[in-house]
Amino acid sequence: MKLHFNKEKFLDGLQQVQSVVGARSTVPVLSNALITVQKNGVFLMATDLDLAVRCPVEAQVLEEGATTLPAKRLFTIVRELAFSEVSMEVNDKNVATIESGGSHFKIHGLPETEFPRLPKLADAKSFTIEQKILRDALKKTAYAMSMDDGRFVLNAILLTIKEDKLTSVATDGRRLALSEYDLDLPKGTQGELLLPSKTVAEVQKLIKDKGMVTISFTENQVCFDMEGTQLYSKLVDGTYPNYRQVIPSETKERISLEREVFSQALHRASLLANEKNPIVRFEFTKNNLCITAHAPDVGESRERLAINYKGADISIGFNPHYVLDVMQNLENDEVFLELSDEMSPGVFKINAPFLYVIMPMRINTP
Amino acid sequence: MNRIRILPDTVANQIAAGEVVERPASAVKELVENSVDGQASQIRVEIKGGGKSLIRVTDNGHGMSRDDALLCIERHATSKIHDSADITSISTLGFRGEAIPSIASVSRFRLLSRESNAPVGVELDIHGGKLISVKEAGCAAGTQVEIRNLFYNLPARRKFLRSDATELGHVHHVFLLHTLARPAIGWTLIQEERVIHDLPAMPEASAPEKHPDALRRRIRSLYGNQLVEQLVPVDFQRDGVRLHGLIGKAGLSRSNRSEMYSFVNGRPVDSRAIYYGLIEGYHTALMRGRYPVCFLFLEIDAARVDVNIHPAKREVRFREDALVQGVVIEAARQALATKSSDRLVELPSASPLPTPDASSSRKPAAASPSPAYSQPFLAPGNQPSPAAATPSSPAPFSHPDSARPSPPAAPVSQPLGSEKPAGIQVLGVLDNLYIIAIDTEGLVIVDQHAAHERVLFEQVMKRMSQGAPLSQRLLLPQTVELSPRDASAIRQQLAVLEKIGIGIADFGDRSFIIDALPPWMTSRNIQELIRDVIDEVERAGHGISRERFAEELIARTVCRHAVKASDTLKTDELQHILDELQTCENPHTCPHGRPTLLRFTPAELEKRFGRREMGKEL
């Protein structure tokens, strides 16, 4: 096989696939990227067996063929080349010769036949939505996924397609983020997908603000086709907890907050809430919010904010990271916090179908 | 014809022998215990061929009359208990009356005994359980039992015996156990006609206050000086359970349990309650997977312990396991805490090494109260008033945390802001890792990373114990179902768990509902987490606290924050770490249990330089 390519374009493709390659792979071929050169195009692919990414790259095909080359090494070599015109030739023994200007590299690959095949999604259902919707759905919920490897169903985002709505939910058992979108889908399209956290991260890397994405899925596999670039993944096999029951149906107070001002004040206050004491207190009094943190032996902080509040005095403790997480992933200027009392969950909302339930933290009297 | 028959006595005895006498060492154990129960003050054990050819145990106990001697070879004949009520409160080592007939049934057995007031003794010869002869014999007061050709009539059993060296090792161990258990008795071990151990009797050991001393001497003669120097005394009492003896200092550990000796009412036993309690008591002072060294004596009312659960009585069962474990935990904690505080902070006046700036840092008035000097001061007044005693009171030199009230006339001893007591002084640093320093006891080499870790660890733990416990509520409360045993363990500790931030409520039967967790407890599988909590609760008993659960997390965090092995530190910084280390509760190990410091006393250096022979006193 033989091809010419532009350094930058090829590098783009390599970048998309190389993050999938496992750092310590037990099967050597999984450290490699598959390069397929056909008359109709050149494709790069990498997989860690849970996840596979395949993307097209622009190149001039001189001779068809396929091989696998060490992904990380190939990436570094191409990145460091001085000239943008690159030629690559691979012989029968899977030794690739890369030439560009005065540079000359020979790298040993493995036969293409050893590389895992892409899964065929049999009887897949599929639907197509705007990439920016999926991107927003993931952004607004991904941070709430559980990072601990205890309850694996929580290490995932639940995407539900039902009644012309896409719902994205994530929770780690202490807070829950939910974002919802109206879609115009062919009648009867519905499904539930539990996307593993690594897949979520990879999709977030590949997805753009423009264009469409076609999501095809079966019982246990999914494929995101983002206008050529495809990501295949396993789905988490499990039952997601019934999250609807934890969303408070009604709350007593609704407080409007300026997101920017509020999150900066919170961030400052939380400087004195450390790893061992991850708590800040929110005290709502008439037209006033006071955020305090206190670290024994270190000191304390207090931030005062003028707000528009007419309700009953409430004092409630939250883990500041949980609140900052949601603030950082929203773009709206105004957010609403709904509260009932210091023992009940708080709910952050915006002027869109989104909510973030967060459980309070209590200070026990020793 | 009947299928079922009553076995003849010899066969019954041989079967019993299978349980009681497994190998020569078990025979030695039975005989030695009889001697101890027979009030002997001198016991001699002779061994040949690893005990396979000869075991001879001679004592100077109260001996037996002719009738007693004949009776003792009958099964279930004993002088040690009388009725079933006695079984619940056994104070002798033996009680079943099985050992002698069992041994006699599987060996060529000879018994010589004389009561001290009898003019003549008795000699019995038994071969394989058959009485060969009974005759009068002249012998010393006491009893001598000779066992030759053990298992000669049970070739199957004999085949299972190991090499002489192995069997000898077992005999040795049994001997060791009993000599440690009874320092008051004089012991001799003779092997192939060579005296291996000759341990003098220390009758004073029966007095509780003299026991530690005697035990120390006994350990010294068995193990040498080095070990003894690394032991600290333990003495603790609660609810009628007393634990005393010696345990290794923090930092002393072994790779197995072979040097964990425990004795319950003078009986050498293996007890989970004691072992687990001790390891828990060491806690971070012991590296995980390592075992402490201990010589522990537990005194408890005989009715509260059941020794009748193991044929060889190697194990005992306590009526109140948790109580015993608690006592051991507390005893070890106290012993280790006192030791570490006086070790690094105290300025012993009998320092073998003159500390360079020791004299400059102290005021002359308080500088040299050697015992000889302070004695006359205290002698004249029968009750010196505090004011009169202060100027030269040795109090400032006693343990800082001792119960003695510190004198009000503080200015004399240490003006504020003056130099700190010269506890430890940095000389330099090796490889950007090992701080070389000296203190009053000699040369100290400190691992800067481990030391800093310990310092930070204790600071964080202290801060944590001051802060109010937090509890993060869960979105989805979870029910866990526990085994009946775990459920009842947890049920007793609900309040404690609530206090450390675990919101847990009894959901009836064996179910519990968990609706809140402390923020540092990550949401692994809750079932698993609760199981861990139960384990901890079981291990630590009432000492459970939220710091405990957070320990691992804290240890990991401080490890990241502590100075690294290759960090270059200024002398001031090094000194600061050492000063802080001195104030730690447990300065000898890092939170993972690795040692923070190594110490070389002048005595040890002398040994290494060949100025002094190994193991010999100065």
mmCIF file of N, CA and C in Angstrom, chain A residues 116-207:
data_model
loop_
_atom_site.group_PDB
_atom_site.id
_atom_site.type_symbol
_atom_site.label_atom_id
_atom_site.label_comp_id
_atom_site.label_asym_id
_atom_site.label_seq_id
_atom_site.Cartn_x
_atom_site.Cartn_y
_atom_site.Cartn_z
ATOM 1 N N PRO A 116 -9.039 -6.427 15.327
ATOM 2 C CA PRO A 116 -10.448 -6.784 15.504
ATOM 3 C C PRO A 116 -11.331 -6.124 14.450
ATOM 4 N N ARG A 117 -12.374 -6.838 14.039
ATOM 5 C CA ARG A 117 -13.315 -6.277 13.069
ATOM 6 C C ARG A 117 -14.304 -5.365 13.797
ATOM 7 N N LEU A 118 -14.830 -4.430 13.070
ATOM 8 C CA LEU A 118 -15.881 -3.589 13.655
ATOM 9 C C LEU A 118 -17.147 -4.411 13.849
ATOM 10 N N PRO A 119 -17.855 -4.152 14.921
ATOM 11 C CA PRO A 119 -19.076 -4.922 15.145
ATOM 12 C C PRO A 119 -20.125 -4.569 14.103
ATOM 13 N N LYS A 120 -20.928 -5.574 13.753
ATOM 14 C CA LYS A 120 -22.073 -5.296 12.888
ATOM 15 C C LYS A 120 -23.280 -5.126 13.791
ATOM 16 N N LEU A 121 -23.900 -4.003 13.704
ATOM 17 C CA LEU A 121 -25.056 -3.783 14.558
ATOM 18 C C LEU A 121 -26.294 -4.360 13.867
ATOM 19 N N ALA A 122 -26.636 -5.564 14.261
ATOM 20 C CA ALA A 122 -27.775 -6.213 13.628
ATOM 21 C C ALA A 122 -29.072 -5.683 14.211
ATOM 22 N N ASP A 123 -30.057 -5.503 13.378
ATOM 23 C CA ASP A 123 -31.376 -5.014 13.802
ATOM 24 C C ASP A 123 -31.295 -3.731 14.613
ATOM 25 N N ALA A 124 -30.382 -2.873 14.217
ATOM 26 C CA ALA A 124 -30.218 -1.653 15.011
ATOM 27 C C ALA A 124 -31.358 -0.679 14.752
ATOM 28 N N LYS A 125 -31.766 -0.017 15.806
ATOM 29 C CA LYS A 125 -32.678 1.120 15.628
ATOM 30 C C LYS A 125 -31.796 2.339 15.487
ATOM 31 N N SER A 126 -32.263 3.325 14.791
ATOM 32 C CA SER A 126 -31.411 4.500 14.715
ATOM 33 C C SER A 126 -32.239 5.764 14.562
ATOM 34 N N PHE A 127 -31.620 6.857 14.925
ATOM 35 C CA PHE A 127 -32.264 8.155 14.752
ATOM 36 C C PHE A 127 -31.171 9.187 14.551
ATOM 37 N N THR A 128 -31.547 10.300 14.003
ATOM 38 C CA THR A 128 -30.559 11.323 13.686
ATOM 39 C C THR A 128 -30.951 12.633 14.360
ATOM 40 N N ILE A 129 -29.994 13.231 15.055
ATOM 41 C CA ILE A 129 -30.264 14.528 15.696
ATOM 42 C C ILE A 129 -29.105 15.467 15.404
ATOM 43 N N GLU A 130 -29.283 16.712 15.787
ATOM 44 C CA GLU A 130 -28.203 17.676 15.600
ATOM 45 C C GLU A 130 -27.088 17.368 16.594
ATOM 46 N N GLN A 131 -25.848 17.472 16.122
ATOM 47 C CA GLN A 131 -24.721 17.207 17.015
ATOM 48 C C GLN A 131 -24.744 18.121 18.236
ATOM 49 N N LYS A 132 -25.177 19.367 18.010
ATOM 50 C CA LYS A 132 -25.091 20.308 19.137
ATOM 51 C C LYS A 132 -26.052 19.949 20.269
ATOM 52 N N ILE A 133 -27.122 19.241 19.945
ATOM 53 C CA ILE A 133 -28.037 18.818 21.007
ATOM 54 C C ILE A 133 -27.374 17.753 21.871
ATOM 55 N N LEU A 134 -26.766 16.757 21.190
ATOM 56 C CA LEU A 134 -26.091 15.703 21.938
ATOM 57 C C LEU A 134 -24.951 16.295 22.770
ATOM 58 N N ARG A 135 -24.232 17.209 22.133
ATOM 59 C CA ARG A 135 -23.117 17.824 22.827
ATOM 60 C C ARG A 135 -23.596 18.514 24.111
ATOM 61 N N ASP A 136 -24.668 19.266 23.984
ATOM 62 C CA ASP A 136 -25.214 19.991 25.137
ATOM 63 C C ASP A 136 -25.725 19.011 26.205
ATOM 64 N N ALA A 137 -26.373 17.945 25.729
ATOM 65 C CA ALA A 137 -26.935 16.981 26.674
ATOM 66 C C ALA A 137 -25.826 16.337 27.522
ATOM 67 N N LEU A 138 -24.729 16.006 26.837
ATOM 68 C CA LEU A 138 -23.634 15.385 27.567
ATOM 69 C C LEU A 138 -22.955 16.374 28.504
ATOM 70 N N LYS A 139 -22.756 17.575 27.987
ATOM 71 C CA LYS A 139 -22.065 18.581 28.803
ATOM 72 C C LYS A 139 -22.833 18.872 30.086
ATOM 73 N N LYS A 140 -24.135 18.979 29.964
ATOM 74 C CA LYS A 140 -24.928 19.379 31.122
ATOM 75 C C LYS A 140 -25.094 18.262 32.150
ATOM 76 N N THR A 141 -24.689 17.023 31.811
ATOM 77 C CA THR A 141 -24.912 15.936 32.761
ATOM 78 C C THR A 141 -23.658 15.135 33.107
ATOM 79 N N ALA A 142 -22.678 15.106 32.199
ATOM 80 C CA ALA A 142 -21.542 14.186 32.360
ATOM 81 C C ALA A 142 -20.850 14.315 33.723
ATOM 82 N N TYR A 143 -20.715 15.541 34.215
ATOM 83 C CA TYR A 143 -19.971 15.750 35.463
ATOM 84 C C TYR A 143 -20.623 15.070 36.667
ATOM 85 N N ALA A 144 -21.903 14.729 36.549
ATOM 86 C CA ALA A 144 -22.589 14.134 37.697
ATOM 87 C C ALA A 144 -22.459 12.613 37.742
ATOM 88 N N MET A 145 -21.804 12.049 36.720
ATOM 89 C CA MET A 145 -21.604 10.597 36.738
ATOM 90 C C MET A 145 -20.737 10.212 37.919
ATOM 91 N N SER A 146 -20.932 8.991 38.377
ATOM 92 C CA SER A 146 -20.108 8.516 39.475
ATOM 93 C C SER A 146 -18.730 8.156 38.957
ATOM 94 N N MET A 147 -17.706 8.515 39.723
ATOM 95 C CA MET A 147 -16.341 8.188 39.322
ATOM 96 C C MET A 147 -15.821 6.970 40.076
ATOM 97 N N ASP A 148 -16.564 6.511 41.053
ATOM 98 C CA ASP A 148 -16.111 5.341 41.805
ATOM 99 C C ASP A 148 -16.554 4.090 41.071
ATOM 100 N N ASP A 149 -15.743 3.058 41.190
ATOM 101 C CA ASP A 149 -16.113 1.868 40.457
ATOM 102 C C ASP A 149 -16.869 0.876 41.339
ATOM 103 N N GLY A 150 -17.871 1.350 41.993
ATOM 104 C CA GLY A 150 -18.651 0.448 42.817
ATOM 105 C C GLY A 150 -19.928 0.040 42.105
ATOM 106 N N ARG A 151 -20.787 1.015 41.851
ATOM 107 C CA ARG A 151 -22.040 0.684 41.160
ATOM 108 C C ARG A 151 -21.869 1.093 39.717
ATOM 109 N N PHE A 152 -21.575 0.093 38.894
ATOM 110 C CA PHE A 152 -21.177 0.419 37.535
ATOM 111 C C PHE A 152 -22.279 1.104 36.739
ATOM 112 N N VAL A 153 -23.559 0.873 37.090
ATOM 113 C CA VAL A 153 -24.598 1.554 36.307
ATOM 114 C C VAL A 153 -24.529 3.059 36.497
ATOM 115 N N LEU A 154 -23.910 3.483 37.608
ATOM 116 C CA LEU A 154 -23.809 4.933 37.814
ATOM 117 C C LEU A 154 -22.602 5.535 37.108
ATOM 118 N N ASN A 155 -21.697 4.688 36.627
ATOM 119 C CA ASN A 155 -20.569 5.193 35.849
ATOM 120 C C ASN A 155 -21.022 5.382 34.404
ATOM 121 N N ALA A 156 -22.149 5.948 34.227
ATOM 122 C CA ALA A 156 -22.729 6.027 32.889
ATOM 123 C C ALA A 156 -23.729 7.167 32.812
ATOM 124 N N ILE A 157 -24.009 7.569 31.569
ATOM 125 C CA ILE A 157 -25.095 8.519 31.332
ATOM 126 C C ILE A 157 -26.253 7.735 30.732
ATOM 127 N N LEU A 158 -27.431 8.022 31.228
ATOM 128 C CA LEU A 158 -28.613 7.375 30.662
ATOM 129 C C LEU A 158 -29.230 8.305 29.631
ATOM 130 N N LEU A 159 -29.249 7.853 28.385
ATOM 131 C CA LEU A 159 -29.925 8.620 27.331
ATOM 132 C C LEU A 159 -31.252 7.920 27.048
ATOM 133 N N THR A 160 -32.337 8.666 27.173
ATOM 134 C CA THR A 160 -33.644 8.073 26.898
ATOM 135 C C THR A 160 -34.274 8.801 25.724
ATOM 136 N N ILE A 161 -34.764 8.043 24.789
ATOM 137 C CA ILE A 161 -35.483 8.643 23.662
ATOM 138 C C ILE A 161 -36.916 8.141 23.740
ATOM 139 N N LYS A 162 -37.814 9.064 23.940
ATOM 140 C CA LYS A 162 -39.186 8.647 24.160
ATOM 141 C C LYS A 162 -40.104 9.836 23.900
ATOM 142 N N GLU A 163 -41.179 9.598 23.264
ATOM 143 C CA GLU A 163 -42.193 10.611 23.008
ATOM 144 C C GLU A 163 -41.581 11.920 22.511
ATOM 145 N N ASP A 164 -40.759 11.792 21.470
ATOM 146 C CA ASP A 164 -40.151 12.975 20.868
ATOM 147 C C ASP A 164 -39.274 13.766 21.824
ATOM 148 N N LYS A 165 -38.753 13.068 22.821
ATOM 149 C CA LYS A 165 -37.880 13.772 23.766
ATOM 150 C C LYS A 165 -36.598 12.975 23.948
ATOM 151 N N LEU A 166 -35.489 13.711 24.048
ATOM 152 C CA LEU A 166 -34.229 13.093 24.426
ATOM 153 C C LEU A 166 -33.931 13.542 25.863
ATOM 154 N N THR A 167 -33.728 12.572 26.741
ATOM 155 C CA THR A 167 -33.411 12.919 28.128
ATOM 156 C C THR A 167 -32.059 12.342 28.466
ATOM 157 N N SER A 168 -31.229 13.166 29.069
ATOM 158 C CA SER A 168 -29.899 12.723 29.480
ATOM 159 C C SER A 168 -29.828 12.845 31.001
ATOM 160 N N VAL A 169 -29.450 11.768 31.676
ATOM 161 C CA VAL A 169 -29.424 11.771 33.144
ATOM 162 C C VAL A 169 -28.112 11.194 33.634
ATOM 163 N N ALA A 170 -27.556 11.793 34.670
ATOM 164 C CA ALA A 170 -26.382 11.200 35.334
ATOM 165 C C ALA A 170 -26.486 11.468 36.826
ATOM 166 N N THR A 171 -26.027 10.517 37.604
ATOM 167 C CA THR A 171 -26.022 10.707 39.061
ATOM 168 C C THR A 171 -24.924 9.864 39.679
ATOM 169 N N ASP A 172 -24.431 10.319 40.810
ATOM 170 C CA ASP A 172 -23.469 9.515 41.555
ATOM 171 C C ASP A 172 -24.042 9.132 42.914
ATOM 172 N N GLY A 173 -25.336 9.295 43.048
ATOM 173 C CA GLY A 173 -25.978 8.902 44.301
ATOM 174 C C GLY A 173 -26.076 10.036 45.301
ATOM 175 N N ARG A 174 -25.433 11.161 45.001
ATOM 176 C CA ARG A 174 -25.501 12.307 45.902
ATOM 177 C C ARG A 174 -26.090 13.523 45.214
ATOM 178 N N ARG A 175 -25.929 13.549 43.895
ATOM 179 C CA ARG A 175 -26.531 14.608 43.096
ATOM 180 C C ARG A 175 -26.937 13.999 41.764
ATOM 181 N N LEU A 176 -27.822 14.691 41.098
ATOM 182 C CA LEU A 176 -28.337 14.157 39.838
ATOM 183 C C LEU A 176 -28.546 15.296 38.866
ATOM 184 N N ALA A 177 -28.072 15.100 37.631
ATOM 185 C CA ALA A 177 -28.288 16.116 36.606
ATOM 186 C C ALA A 177 -29.170 15.523 35.520
ATOM 187 N N LEU A 178 -30.122 16.344 35.052
ATOM 188 C CA LEU A 178 -31.061 15.881 34.031
ATOM 189 C C LEU A 178 -31.277 16.994 33.032
ATOM 190 N N SER A 179 -31.162 16.655 31.761
ATOM 191 C CA SER A 179 -31.363 17.660 30.724
ATOM 192 C C SER A 179 -32.252 17.043 29.648
ATOM 193 N N GLU A 180 -33.167 17.860 29.155
ATOM 194 C CA GLU A 180 -34.172 17.296 28.258
ATOM 195 C C GLU A 180 -34.295 18.138 26.985
ATOM 196 N N TYR A 181 -34.576 17.493 25.839
ATOM 197 C CA TYR A 181 -34.653 18.197 24.570
ATOM 198 C C TYR A 181 -35.831 17.687 23.759
ATOM 199 N N ASP A 182 -36.502 18.604 23.116
ATOM 200 C CA ASP A 182 -37.587 18.202 22.221
ATOM 201 C C ASP A 182 -36.989 17.851 20.877
ATOM 202 N N LEU A 183 -37.446 16.760 20.305
ATOM 203 C CA LEU A 183 -36.927 16.334 19.015
ATOM 204 C C LEU A 183 -38.094 16.125 18.069
ATOM 205 N N ASP A 184 -37.736 16.130 16.820
ATOM 206 C CA ASP A 184 -38.757 15.799 15.827
ATOM 207 C C ASP A 184 -38.334 14.495 15.178
ATOM 208 N N LEU A 185 -38.820 13.413 15.721
ATOM 209 C CA LEU A 185 -38.355 12.099 15.271
ATOM 210 C C LEU A 185 -39.477 11.334 14.618
ATOM 211 N N PRO A 186 -39.089 10.400 13.758
ATOM 212 C CA PRO A 186 -40.120 9.526 13.189
ATOM 213 C C PRO A 186 -40.889 8.857 14.319
ATOM 214 N N LYS A 187 -42.155 8.651 14.131
ATOM 215 C CA LYS A 187 -43.008 8.087 15.177
ATOM 216 C C LYS A 187 -42.504 6.727 15.637
ATOM 217 N N GLY A 188 -42.579 6.519 16.926
ATOM 218 C CA GLY A 188 -42.243 5.189 17.435
ATOM 219 C C GLY A 188 -40.770 5.002 17.754
ATOM 220 N N THR A 189 -39.930 6.022 17.486
ATOM 221 C CA THR A 189 -38.522 5.885 17.852
ATOM 222 C C THR A 189 -38.401 5.984 19.361
ATOM 223 N N GLN A 190 -37.919 4.951 19.954
ATOM 224 C CA GLN A 190 -37.640 5.075 21.387
ATOM 225 C C GLN A 190 -36.572 4.093 21.813
ATOM 226 N N GLY A 191 -35.950 4.412 22.925
ATOM 227 C CA GLY A 191 -34.866 3.547 23.408
ATOM 228 C C GLY A 191 -34.218 4.097 24.657
ATOM 229 N N GLU A 192 -33.454 3.239 25.283
ATOM 230 C CA GLU A 192 -32.695 3.650 26.475
ATOM 231 C C GLU A 192 -31.271 3.204 26.293
ATOM 232 N N LEU A 193 -30.340 4.130 26.418
ATOM 233 C CA LEU A 193 -28.932 3.800 26.221
ATOM 234 C C LEU A 193 -28.157 4.183 27.470
ATOM 235 N N LEU A 194 -27.400 3.240 28.001
ATOM 236 C CA LEU A 194 -26.524 3.560 29.128
ATOM 237 C C LEU A 194 -25.104 3.677 28.598
ATOM 238 N N LEU A 195 -24.637 4.911 28.431
ATOM 239 C CA LEU A 195 -23.324 5.124 27.837
ATOM 240 C C LEU A 195 -22.249 5.090 28.906
ATOM 241 N N PRO A 196 -21.245 4.225 28.770
ATOM 242 C CA PRO A 196 -20.167 4.185 29.762
ATOM 243 C C PRO A 196 -19.396 5.506 29.783
ATOM 244 N N SER A 197 -18.783 5.814 30.908
ATOM 245 C CA SER A 197 -18.159 7.133 31.045
ATOM 246 C C SER A 197 -17.053 7.358 30.018
ATOM 247 N N LYS A 198 -16.303 6.294 29.690
ATOM 248 C CA LYS A 198 -15.234 6.497 28.712
ATOM 249 C C LYS A 198 -15.813 6.848 27.338
ATOM 250 N N THR A 199 -16.918 6.219 27.018
ATOM 251 C CA THR A 199 -17.578 6.518 25.749
ATOM 252 C C THR A 199 -18.060 7.965 25.727
ATOM 253 N N VAL A 200 -18.628 8.380 26.845
ATOM 254 C CA VAL A 200 -19.095 9.764 26.935
ATOM 255 C C VAL A 200 -17.943 10.710 26.662
ATOM 256 N N ALA A 201 -16.789 10.429 27.298
ATOM 257 C CA ALA A 201 -15.637 11.314 27.123
ATOM 258 C C ALA A 201 -15.182 11.336 25.662
ATOM 259 N N GLU A 202 -15.163 10.167 25.020
ATOM 260 C CA GLU A 202 -14.724 10.108 23.619
ATOM 261 C C GLU A 202 -15.707 10.820 22.698
ATOM 262 N N VAL A 203 -16.986 10.626 22.943
ATOM 263 C CA VAL A 203 -17.987 11.305 22.120
ATOM 264 C C VAL A 203 -17.821 12.814 22.269
ATOM 265 N N GLN A 204 -17.589 13.233 23.510
ATOM 266 C CA GLN A 204 -17.434 14.679 23.732
ATOM 267 C C GLN A 204 -16.243 15.240 22.970
ATOM 268 N N LYS A 205 -15.198 14.423 22.794
ATOM 269 C CA LYS A 205 -14.032 14.890 22.045
ATOM 270 C C LYS A 205 -14.339 15.024 20.552
ATOM 271 N N LEU A 206 -15.161 14.108 20.050
ATOM 272 C CA LEU A 206 -15.377 14.046 18.601
ATOM 273 C C LEU A 206 -16.489 14.959 18.123
ATOM 274 N N ILE A 207 -17.393 15.277 19.009
ATOM 275 C CA ILE A 207 -18.618 15.931 18.570
ATOM 276 C C ILE A 207 -18.389 17.426 18.311
#
